[in-house]
mmCIF file of C-alpha atoms in Angstrom:
data_model
loop_
_atom_site.group_PDB
_atom_site.id
_atom_site.type_symbol
_atom_site.label_atom_id
_atom_site.label_comp_id
_atom_site.label_asym_id
_atom_site.label_seq_id
_atom_site.Cartn_x
_atom_site.Cartn_y
_atom_site.Cartn_z
ATOM 1 C CA MET A 466 94.879 103.213 126.093
ATOM 2 C CA THR A 467 91.831 104.699 124.406
ATOM 3 C CA LYS A 468 90.974 104.134 120.764
ATOM 4 C CA GLN A 469 91.841 107.743 119.976
ATOM 5 C CA GLU A 470 95.272 107.432 121.613
ATOM 6 C CA PHE A 471 95.931 104.209 119.713
ATOM 7 C CA ILE A 472 94.963 105.746 116.381
ATOM 8 C CA THR A 473 97.034 108.903 117.035
ATOM 9 C CA GLN A 474 100.118 106.836 117.902
ATOM 10 C CA LEU A 475 99.642 104.597 114.861
ATOM 11 C CA ARG A 476 99.265 107.580 112.536
ATOM 12 C CA GLU A 477 102.389 109.232 113.973
ATOM 13 C CA LYS A 478 104.592 106.142 113.729
ATOM 14 C CA LEU A 479 103.488 105.345 110.159
ATOM 15 C CA GLY A 480 104.682 108.831 109.105
ATOM 16 C CA GLY A 481 107.114 107.508 106.447
ATOM 17 C CA LEU A 482 104.329 105.796 104.454
ATOM 18 C CA PRO A 483 102.196 107.400 101.716
ATOM 19 C CA GLN A 484 99.182 109.253 103.193
ATOM 20 C CA ALA A 485 96.623 106.999 101.449
ATOM 21 C CA ASP A 486 98.282 103.897 102.955
ATOM 22 C CA ILE A 487 98.209 105.397 106.452
ATOM 23 C CA GLU A 488 94.499 106.248 106.159
ATOM 24 C CA GLU A 489 93.664 102.747 104.916
ATOM 25 C CA ARG A 490 95.467 101.127 107.863
ATOM 26 C CA VAL A 491 93.880 103.506 110.376
ATOM 27 C CA THR A 492 90.391 102.830 108.962
ATOM 28 C CA PHE A 493 91.053 99.084 109.207
ATOM 29 C CA TYR A 494 92.070 99.241 112.892
ATOM 30 C CA CYS A 495 89.235 101.657 113.720
ATOM 31 C CA GLU A 496 86.736 99.167 112.321
ATOM 32 C CA MET A 497 88.372 96.297 114.240
ATOM 33 C CA ILE A 498 88.143 98.187 117.539
ATOM 34 C CA ASP A 499 84.591 99.407 116.890
ATOM 35 C CA ASP A 500 83.414 95.870 116.068
ATOM 36 C CA ARG A 501 84.894 94.570 119.330
ATOM 37 C CA ILE A 502 83.231 97.318 121.352
ATOM 38 C CA GLU A 503 79.964 96.443 119.596
ATOM 39 C CA ASP A 504 80.567 92.809 120.600
ATOM 40 C CA GLY A 505 80.543 93.858 124.272
ATOM 41 C CA ILE A 506 84.280 94.248 124.884
ATOM 42 C CA THR A 507 85.404 97.424 126.710
ATOM 43 C CA GLU A 508 87.295 100.059 124.708
ATOM 44 C CA GLU A 509 90.513 99.451 126.640
ATOM 45 C CA ASP A 510 90.386 95.666 126.145
ATOM 46 C CA ALA A 511 89.514 96.109 122.492
ATOM 47 C CA VAL A 512 92.585 98.324 122.000
ATOM 48 C CA ASN A 513 94.767 95.893 123.980
ATOM 49 C CA GLU A 514 93.702 93.024 121.717
ATOM 50 C CA MET A 515 95.253 94.875 118.768
ATOM 51 C CA GLY A 516 98.709 94.347 120.284
ATOM 52 C CA SER A 517 101.384 97.006 120.727
ATOM 53 C CA VAL A 518 101.556 99.868 118.235
ATOM 54 C CA ASP A 519 105.297 99.278 117.758
ATOM 55 C CA ASP A 520 104.730 95.629 116.769
ATOM 56 C CA ILE A 521 101.999 96.626 114.334
ATOM 57 C CA VAL A 522 104.178 99.369 112.817
ATOM 58 C CA SER A 523 107.209 97.108 112.392
ATOM 59 C CA GLN A 524 105.068 94.479 110.661
ATOM 60 C CA ILE A 525 103.518 97.082 108.373
ATOM 61 C CA ILE A 526 106.953 98.416 107.433
ATOM 62 C CA ALA A 527 108.200 94.859 106.806
ATOM 63 C CA ASP A 528 105.208 94.282 104.500
ATOM 64 C CA THR A 529 105.727 97.539 102.574
ATOM 65 C CA PRO A 530 108.049 97.237 99.547
ATOM 66 C CA LEU A 531 111.329 99.146 99.902
ATOM 67 C CA THR A 532 110.666 100.995 96.628
ATOM 68 C CA LYS A 533 107.522 102.523 98.118
ATOM 69 C CA LEU A 534 109.435 103.752 101.173
ATOM 70 C CA VAL A 535 112.254 105.198 99.055
ATOM 71 C CA LYS A 536 109.782 106.931 96.736
ATOM 72 C CA GLU A 537 108.066 108.496 99.715
ATOM 73 C CA LYS A 538 111.409 109.683 101.084
ATOM 74 C CA ILE A 539 112.434 111.277 97.776
ATOM 75 C CA LYS A 540 109.030 112.955 97.490
ATOM 76 C CA SER A 541 109.316 114.632 100.881
ATOM 77 C CA LYS A 542 112.891 115.722 100.105
ATOM 78 C CA ARG A 543 111.781 117.371 96.870
ATOM 79 C CA LYS A 544 109.229 119.418 98.745
ATOM 80 C CA LEU A 545 112.026 120.774 100.975
ATOM 81 C CA ARG A 546 114.021 121.747 97.909
ATOM 82 C CA ALA A 547 111.481 124.320 96.679
ATOM 83 C CA TRP A 548 113.587 127.216 98.017
ATOM 84 C CA GLU A 549 116.679 125.644 96.478
ATOM 85 C CA ILE A 550 115.049 125.743 93.056
ATOM 86 C CA VAL A 551 114.514 129.492 93.503
ATOM 87 C CA LEU A 552 118.164 129.907 94.509
ATOM 88 C CA ILE A 553 119.344 127.947 91.473
ATOM 89 C CA ALA A 554 117.196 130.094 89.166
ATOM 90 C CA VAL A 555 118.331 133.381 90.750
ATOM 91 C CA GLY A 556 122.005 132.345 90.691
ATOM 92 C CA SER A 557 121.913 131.111 87.090
ATOM 93 C CA PRO A 558 123.803 134.144 85.618
ATOM 94 C CA VAL A 559 126.783 133.199 87.826
ATOM 95 C CA TRP A 560 126.878 129.404 87.719
ATOM 96 C CA ALA A 561 125.755 129.101 84.101
ATOM 97 C CA ALA A 562 128.583 131.417 82.987
ATOM 98 C CA LEU A 563 131.140 129.472 85.025
ATOM 99 C CA LEU A 564 129.867 126.149 83.700
ATOM 100 C CA ILE A 565 129.957 127.355 80.089
ATOM 101 C CA GLY A 566 133.460 128.767 80.714
ATOM 102 C CA ALA A 567 134.741 125.477 82.130
ATOM 103 C CA LEU A 568 133.230 123.488 79.253
ATOM 104 C CA ALA A 569 134.743 125.947 76.747
ATOM 105 C CA VAL A 570 138.229 125.505 78.264
ATOM 106 C CA ILE A 571 137.948 121.706 78.091
ATOM 107 C CA PHE A 572 136.612 121.932 74.537
ATOM 108 C CA SER A 573 139.381 124.306 73.348
ATOM 109 C CA LEU A 574 142.095 122.100 74.855
ATOM 110 C CA TRP A 575 140.571 119.102 73.137
ATOM 111 C CA VAL A 576 140.337 120.936 69.788
ATOM 112 C CA SER A 577 143.964 122.165 69.977
ATOM 113 C CA LEU A 578 145.171 118.665 70.764
ATOM 114 C CA TRP A 579 143.437 117.313 67.677
ATOM 115 C CA ALA A 580 144.699 120.282 65.630
ATOM 116 C CA VAL A 581 148.302 119.306 66.492
ATOM 117 C CA ILE A 582 147.608 115.715 65.482
ATOM 118 C CA VAL A 583 145.930 116.733 62.218
ATOM 119 C CA SER A 584 148.869 119.016 61.322
ATOM 120 C CA LEU A 585 151.357 116.239 62.121
ATOM 121 C CA TRP A 586 149.453 113.917 59.790
ATOM 122 C CA ALA A 587 149.524 116.669 57.133
ATOM 123 C CA VAL A 588 153.324 117.003 57.513
ATOM 124 C CA ASP A 589 153.647 113.220 57.258
ATOM 125 C CA VAL A 590 151.521 113.051 54.101
ATOM 126 C CA SER A 591 153.512 115.908 52.551
ATOM 127 C CA LEU A 592 156.769 114.077 53.412
ATOM 128 C CA ALA A 593 155.472 111.022 51.593
ATOM 129 C CA ALA A 594 154.464 113.138 48.588
ATOM 130 C CA THR A 595 157.859 114.875 48.582
ATOM 131 C CA ALA A 596 159.635 111.508 48.765
ATOM 132 C CA VAL A 597 157.737 110.150 45.763
ATOM 133 C CA GLY A 598 158.091 113.439 43.850
ATOM 134 C CA SER A 599 161.824 113.691 44.586
ATOM 135 C CA VAL A 600 162.582 110.152 43.463
ATOM 136 C CA ILE A 601 160.612 110.658 40.205
ATOM 137 C CA SER A 602 162.241 114.022 39.486
ATOM 138 C CA GLY A 603 165.675 112.535 40.389
ATOM 139 C CA ILE A 604 165.181 109.798 37.799
ATOM 140 C CA VAL A 605 164.140 112.451 35.260
ATOM 141 C CA PHE A 606 167.301 114.454 36.097
ATOM 142 C CA ILE A 607 169.490 111.373 35.534
ATOM 143 C CA TYR A 608 167.858 110.636 32.159
ATOM 144 C CA THR A 609 168.292 114.259 31.033
ATOM 145 C CA GLY A 610 172.034 114.090 31.790
ATOM 146 C CA SER A 611 172.268 115.886 35.171
ATOM 147 C CA THR A 612 173.386 112.736 37.011
ATOM 148 C CA ALA A 613 174.823 114.505 40.107
ATOM 149 C CA GLN A 614 171.714 116.628 40.587
ATOM 150 C CA GLY A 615 169.539 113.566 40.019
ATOM 151 C CA ILE A 616 171.323 111.530 42.675
ATOM 152 C CA PHE A 617 171.092 114.472 45.120
ATOM 153 C CA VAL A 618 167.336 114.819 44.598
ATOM 154 C CA ILE A 619 166.801 111.052 44.935
ATOM 155 C CA GLY A 620 168.842 111.133 48.163
ATOM 156 C CA ALA A 621 166.662 113.942 49.505
ATOM 157 C CA GLY A 622 163.590 111.923 48.542
ATOM 158 C CA ILE A 623 164.850 108.845 50.399
ATOM 159 C CA LEU A 624 165.545 111.047 53.425
ATOM 160 C CA CYS A 625 161.957 112.340 53.236
ATOM 161 C CA ALA A 626 160.682 108.742 52.996
ATOM 162 C CA GLY A 627 162.652 107.881 56.125
ATOM 163 C CA LEU A 628 161.222 110.861 57.969
ATOM 164 C CA PHE A 629 157.752 109.875 56.704
ATOM 165 C CA ILE A 630 158.040 106.377 58.189
ATOM 166 C CA PHE A 631 159.424 107.749 61.458
ATOM 167 C CA LEU A 632 156.654 110.349 61.750
ATOM 168 C CA LEU A 633 153.996 107.782 60.770
ATOM 169 C CA PHE A 634 154.681 105.775 63.943
ATOM 170 C CA ALA A 635 154.673 108.941 66.049
ATOM 171 C CA CYS A 636 151.369 110.078 64.503
ATOM 172 C CA LYS A 637 149.752 106.701 65.044
ATOM 173 C CA ALA A 638 150.801 106.614 68.704
ATOM 174 C CA LEU A 639 149.630 110.201 69.297
ATOM 175 C CA THR A 640 146.268 109.541 67.631
ATOM 176 C CA LYS A 641 145.704 106.497 69.811
ATOM 177 C CA LEU A 642 146.600 108.519 72.899
ATOM 178 C CA SER A 643 144.167 111.269 71.911
ATOM 179 C CA VAL A 644 141.333 108.795 71.364
ATOM 180 C CA VAL A 645 141.933 107.419 74.852
ATOM 181 C CA LEU A 646 142.112 110.959 76.254
ATOM 182 C CA THR A 647 138.858 111.953 74.489
ATOM 183 C CA LYS A 648 137.085 108.938 75.987
ATOM 184 C CA LYS A 649 138.400 109.885 79.415
ATOM 185 C CA ILE A 650 137.167 113.472 79.064
ATOM 186 C CA VAL A 651 133.681 112.299 78.001
ATOM 187 C CA LEU A 652 133.602 109.852 80.915
ATOM 188 C CA GLY A 653 134.681 112.588 83.325
ATOM 189 C CA ILE A 654 131.863 114.886 82.169
ATOM 190 C CA LYS A 655 129.317 112.041 82.505
ATOM 191 C CA ASN A 656 130.529 111.288 86.027
ATOM 192 C CA CYS A 657 130.045 114.929 86.994
ATOM 193 C CA PHE A 658 126.367 114.660 85.997
ATOM 194 C CA ILE A 659 125.778 111.332 87.767
ATOM 195 C CA LYS A 660 127.309 112.688 90.963
ATOM 196 C CA LYS A 661 125.046 115.711 90.772
ATOM 197 C CA GLU A 662 121.983 113.465 90.469
ATOM 198 C CA GLU A 663 123.037 111.344 93.434
ATOM 199 C CA ALA A 664 123.557 114.331 95.714
ATOM 200 C CA MET C 1340 104.889 75.798 111.313
ATOM 201 C CA ASP C 1341 106.751 76.689 108.121
ATOM 202 C CA ILE C 1342 106.038 80.346 107.212
ATOM 203 C CA GLN C 1343 105.240 79.651 103.545
ATOM 204 C CA LEU C 1344 102.927 76.784 104.490
ATOM 205 C CA LYS C 1345 101.170 78.886 107.106
ATOM 206 C CA ARG C 1346 100.719 81.708 104.603
ATOM 207 C CA GLY C 1347 99.063 79.369 102.123
ATOM 208 C CA LEU C 1348 96.818 77.876 104.811
ATOM 209 C CA LEU C 1349 95.769 81.314 106.087
ATOM 210 C CA ASP C 1350 94.805 82.402 102.561
ATOM 211 C CA VAL C 1351 92.479 79.439 102.215
ATOM 212 C CA CYS C 1352 91.071 79.900 105.754
ATOM 213 C CA VAL C 1353 90.172 83.527 105.004
ATOM 214 C CA LEU C 1354 88.569 82.495 101.698
ATOM 215 C CA LYS C 1355 86.563 79.811 103.523
ATOM 216 C CA ALA C 1356 85.402 82.406 106.080
ATOM 217 C CA ILE C 1357 83.803 84.492 103.299
ATOM 218 C CA LYS C 1358 82.655 81.547 101.169
ATOM 219 C CA THR C 1359 79.034 81.135 102.261
ATOM 220 C CA GLU C 1360 78.344 84.840 102.829
ATOM 221 C CA ASP C 1361 80.164 88.161 102.660
ATOM 222 C CA SER C 1362 82.022 88.866 105.873
ATOM 223 C CA TYR C 1363 83.983 91.652 107.616
ATOM 224 C CA GLY C 1364 87.350 91.822 109.348
ATOM 225 C CA TYR C 1365 86.422 91.080 112.953
ATOM 226 C CA LYS C 1366 84.090 88.223 112.001
ATOM 227 C CA ILE C 1367 86.764 86.625 109.810
ATOM 228 C CA ILE C 1368 89.183 86.691 112.754
ATOM 229 C CA LYS C 1369 86.580 85.170 115.080
ATOM 230 C CA ASP C 1370 85.759 82.405 112.572
ATOM 231 C CA VAL C 1371 89.364 81.488 111.812
ATOM 232 C CA LYS C 1372 90.941 81.872 115.266
ATOM 233 C CA PRO C 1373 89.822 78.484 116.678
ATOM 234 C CA TYR C 1374 91.844 76.766 113.916
ATOM 235 C CA ILE C 1375 94.849 78.968 113.216
ATOM 236 C CA GLU C 1376 96.397 82.023 114.856
ATOM 237 C CA LEU C 1377 95.535 85.211 112.960
ATOM 238 C CA SER C 1378 96.426 88.747 114.034
ATOM 239 C CA GLU C 1379 94.844 91.957 112.711
ATOM 240 C CA SER C 1380 97.955 93.043 110.808
ATOM 241 C CA THR C 1381 98.320 89.579 109.266
ATOM 242 C CA LEU C 1382 94.681 89.634 108.189
ATOM 243 C CA TYR C 1383 95.155 93.032 106.562
ATOM 244 C CA THR C 1384 98.084 91.695 104.522
ATOM 245 C CA ILE C 1385 96.152 88.550 103.509
ATOM 246 C CA LEU C 1386 93.079 90.536 102.448
ATOM 247 C CA LYS C 1387 95.261 92.859 100.352
ATOM 248 C CA ARG C 1388 97.013 89.901 98.750
ATOM 249 C CA LEU C 1389 93.744 88.101 97.942
ATOM 250 C CA GLU C 1390 92.259 91.309 96.546
ATOM 251 C CA THR C 1391 95.289 91.826 94.277
ATOM 252 C CA ALA C 1392 95.017 88.172 93.182
ATOM 253 C CA GLN C 1393 91.321 88.886 92.351
ATOM 254 C CA MET C 1394 90.148 86.150 94.698
ATOM 255 C CA LEU C 1395 87.919 88.567 96.589
ATOM 256 C CA THR C 1396 86.300 91.979 96.142
ATOM 257 C CA VAL C 1397 85.761 94.676 98.771
ATOM 258 C CA HIS C 1398 82.696 96.839 99.275
ATOM 259 C CA THR C 1399 81.787 99.297 101.994
ATOM 260 C CA ALA C 1400 78.368 99.286 103.647
ATOM 261 C CA GLU C 1401 76.870 101.267 106.497
ATOM 262 C CA HIS C 1402 76.504 99.459 109.783
ATOM 263 C CA GLY C 1403 75.228 101.037 113.015
ATOM 264 C CA GLY C 1404 75.949 104.591 111.882
ATOM 265 C CA ARG C 1405 79.503 103.854 110.668
ATOM 266 C CA LEU C 1406 81.116 102.314 107.619
ATOM 267 C CA ARG C 1407 82.276 98.719 107.525
ATOM 268 C CA LYS C 1408 84.228 96.903 104.828
ATOM 269 C CA TYR C 1409 82.742 93.656 103.545
ATOM 270 C CA TYR C 1410 84.652 91.025 101.601
ATOM 271 C CA HIS C 1411 83.066 88.986 98.822
ATOM 272 C CA ILE C 1412 84.602 85.822 97.332
ATOM 273 C CA THR C 1413 85.057 85.662 93.531
ATOM 274 C CA GLU C 1414 85.050 82.686 91.153
ATOM 275 C CA LYS C 1415 88.832 82.685 91.348
ATOM 276 C CA GLY C 1416 88.635 82.487 95.145
ATOM 277 C CA LEU C 1417 86.229 79.549 95.005
ATOM 278 C CA LYS C 1418 88.540 77.826 92.540
ATOM 279 C CA ARG C 1419 91.449 78.312 94.956
ATOM 280 C CA ILE C 1420 89.526 76.477 97.705
ATOM 281 C CA GLU C 1421 88.839 73.561 95.328
ATOM 282 C CA GLU C 1422 92.511 73.463 94.310
ATOM 283 C CA PHE C 1423 93.461 73.412 97.993
ATOM 284 C CA LYS C 1424 91.229 70.378 98.587
ATOM 285 C CA GLU C 1425 92.849 68.516 95.681
ATOM 286 C CA GLU C 1426 96.373 69.413 96.825
ATOM 287 C CA TRP C 1427 95.660 68.179 100.326
ATOM 288 C CA LYS C 1428 94.297 64.853 99.146
ATOM 289 C CA GLU C 1429 97.783 64.265 97.774
ATOM 290 C CA ILE C 1430 99.451 65.602 100.927
ATOM 291 C CA MET C 1431 97.245 63.397 103.137
ATOM 292 C CA SER C 1432 98.260 60.270 101.202
ATOM 293 C CA ILE C 1433 101.914 61.262 101.683
ATOM 294 C CA TYR C 1434 101.183 61.829 105.370
ATOM 295 C CA LYS C 1435 99.690 58.335 105.666
ATOM 296 C CA PHE C 1436 102.811 56.883 104.049
ATOM 297 C CA VAL C 1437 105.085 58.745 106.491
ATOM 298 C CA ILE C 1438 102.991 57.612 109.483
ATOM 299 C CA LYS C 1439 103.064 53.991 108.308
ATOM 300 C CA GLU C 1440 106.854 54.091 108.080
ATOM 301 C CA ASP C 1441 107.021 55.360 111.685
ATOM 302 C CA GLU C 1442 104.796 52.508 112.863
ATOM 303 C CA GLY C 1443 107.059 50.044 111.062
ATOM 304 C CA ASP C 1444 110.114 51.440 112.889
ATOM 305 C CA ASP C 1445 108.506 51.043 116.301
#
């Protein structure tokens, strides 16, 4: 093998490495071969003394940190994606509208869910207020002589208090459920973005 | 030989090869080869490692119409050789102890 053949093979097989690294290696081996030739060794023997290109390449790759190799791979992929960037930009009126639409649907569902919960809490609070109000007004009725009316109003108040307690548990459970659901929605959106980055 | 041990020995051998005067790749290999096996790719890795550790500096000079890289030892490199000598005094005394034990067994 001639020096030129050796260098060409080495350069080809080191393709996955950064360009500066390849040049540095090639320069190193060039100098090694040239110094041997200068020492009186024939070109072929000088090249043979370097060992096989495959062995050299596998040792170089073993010595190169994985992060460097991965970085190089990502770099070359990004170059290929130039046309994809154009496509993404051109198609933005379509996909952006769809994305905004999808997010709006999720958001509106989430808002309506919380609206139901808020209104349930409002009903519950009003039940409590009615219960207190009814009992007080019932007592007032009894003191003013309208005993039957008073007892009726107090009874209604106690009924409201019962409903209040019943609804309180329901509200609490629903609120908890919604908090869990909200967390799940947020997590789902995040996952969508992570998956996009990985791809 | 243990890989880690060999690595440490090769570092010191390369430093010794450039200790008295600046040297270049092929000459380092020729100087070290009678004592320890050293391939081109291994030498490249060692030189890089020693350069990163600031134990040597690299400069390029013209030689016979082409460029050649020369390696120059730094203070840190010289210190490493001295440390190596101290370490091996200790190792040699351990070695003598181990040998003596063997003789006792025989």
